[in-house]
Amino acid sequence: MTSPPTSSPPPTSPLSTNMRKPPTRSLPLTTNTTLPLPHTYLHLSLLTPSSVLSPQNSPPIDAITARTYLTAALTQFLGLTGTAIAIDILKVEGRDCWLRVAREDGAAVERAVVAWAGEGVAWRIRGVGGWLGGLVGRGGREVFE
């Protein structure tokens, strides 16, 4: 009588015993995508010799004067292209004004304003950002008061 052949497990190579399964990647539960902001906001102050010497006695500016000075700065810096940049004047109060420009034009407006010095007047940038509330604090409420 012959005994039935016994099946033995196949021989294992040393590599197969040491190999581990690759770790499974966990999937994120949520994802957030922040899109580029469409506008850049600027807070500017108009400097004149009288406003530097006595800020309380310097006359306030109006939106038309601010627009004139901004157009002069953009024209001097960028020529005819600078006049085509759309600028929204959100508020003018005293010697300060808040602007909104397209994000793509924000850097050009900043450089033009800093480089410009009119006849005894110049702009000072007090703040630049993608959110209006970040410039004025308290969520931007005082701009619209």
GROMACS .gro file of N, CA, C and O in nm, residues 43 98 131-143:
model
   60
   43HIS      N    1  -0.618  10.167   0.039
   43HIS     CA    2  -0.651  10.279   0.127
   43HIS      C    3  -0.537  10.380   0.109
   43HIS      O    4  -0.422  10.351   0.140
   98TRP      N    5  -1.065  10.526  -0.031
   98TRP     CA    6  -1.062  10.381  -0.046
   98TRP      C    7  -1.098  10.348  -0.190
   98TRP      O    8  -1.198  10.398  -0.243
  131TRP      N    9  -0.927   9.197   0.073
  131TRP     CA   10  -1.053   9.209   0.145
  131TRP      C   11  -1.066   9.350   0.200
  131TRP      O   12  -0.975   9.400   0.266
  132LEU      N   13  -1.178   9.412   0.175
  132LEU     CA   14  -1.200   9.549   0.223
  132LEU      C   15  -1.199   9.554   0.375
  132LEU      O   16  -1.144   9.644   0.435
  133GLY      N   17  -1.259   9.454   0.438
  133GLY     CA   18  -1.265   9.452   0.584
  133GLY      C   19  -1.128   9.447   0.648
  133GLY      O   20  -1.108   9.495   0.759
  134GLY      N   21  -1.030   9.389   0.580
  134GLY     CA   22  -0.895   9.383   0.633
  134GLY      C   23  -0.826   9.517   0.634
  134GLY      O   24  -0.735   9.541   0.712
  135LEU      N   25  -0.870   9.608   0.548
  135LEU     CA   26  -0.808   9.740   0.543
  135LEU      C   27  -0.863   9.835   0.648
  135LEU      O   28  -0.791   9.917   0.702
  136VAL      N   29  -0.989   9.825   0.673
  136VAL     CA   30  -1.052   9.925   0.759
  136VAL      C   31  -1.088   9.872   0.896
  136VAL      O   32  -1.120   9.949   0.984
  137GLY      N   33  -1.085   9.740   0.915
  137GLY     CA   34  -1.121   9.684   1.045
  137GLY      C   35  -1.271   9.684   1.066
  137GLY      O   36  -1.347   9.745   0.990
  138ARG      N   37  -1.316   9.614   1.163
  138ARG     CA   38  -1.458   9.603   1.198
  138ARG      C   39  -1.544   9.564   1.078
  138ARG      O   40  -1.656   9.609   1.064
  139GLY      N   41  -1.489   9.485   0.987
  139GLY     CA   42  -1.569   9.435   0.877
  139GLY      C   43  -1.599   9.535   0.768
  139GLY      O   44  -1.681   9.510   0.682
  140GLY      N   45  -1.533   9.651   0.767
  140GLY     CA   46  -1.554   9.747   0.661
  140GLY      C   47  -1.675   9.836   0.679
  140GLY      O   48  -1.715   9.905   0.588
  141ARG      N   49  -1.734   9.836   0.798
  141ARG     CA   50  -1.856   9.913   0.817
  141ARG      C   51  -1.837  10.062   0.803
  141ARG      O   52  -1.919  10.131   0.747
  142GLU      N   53  -1.723  10.115   0.853
  142GLU     CA   54  -1.709  10.261   0.851
  142GLU      C   55  -1.688  10.316   0.710
  142GLU      O   56  -1.705  10.434   0.689
  143VAL      N   57  -1.655  10.233   0.615
  143VAL     CA   58  -1.642  10.283   0.479
  143VAL      C   59  -1.779  10.326   0.426
  143VAL      O   60  -1.791  10.422   0.351
   0.00000   0.00000   0.00000
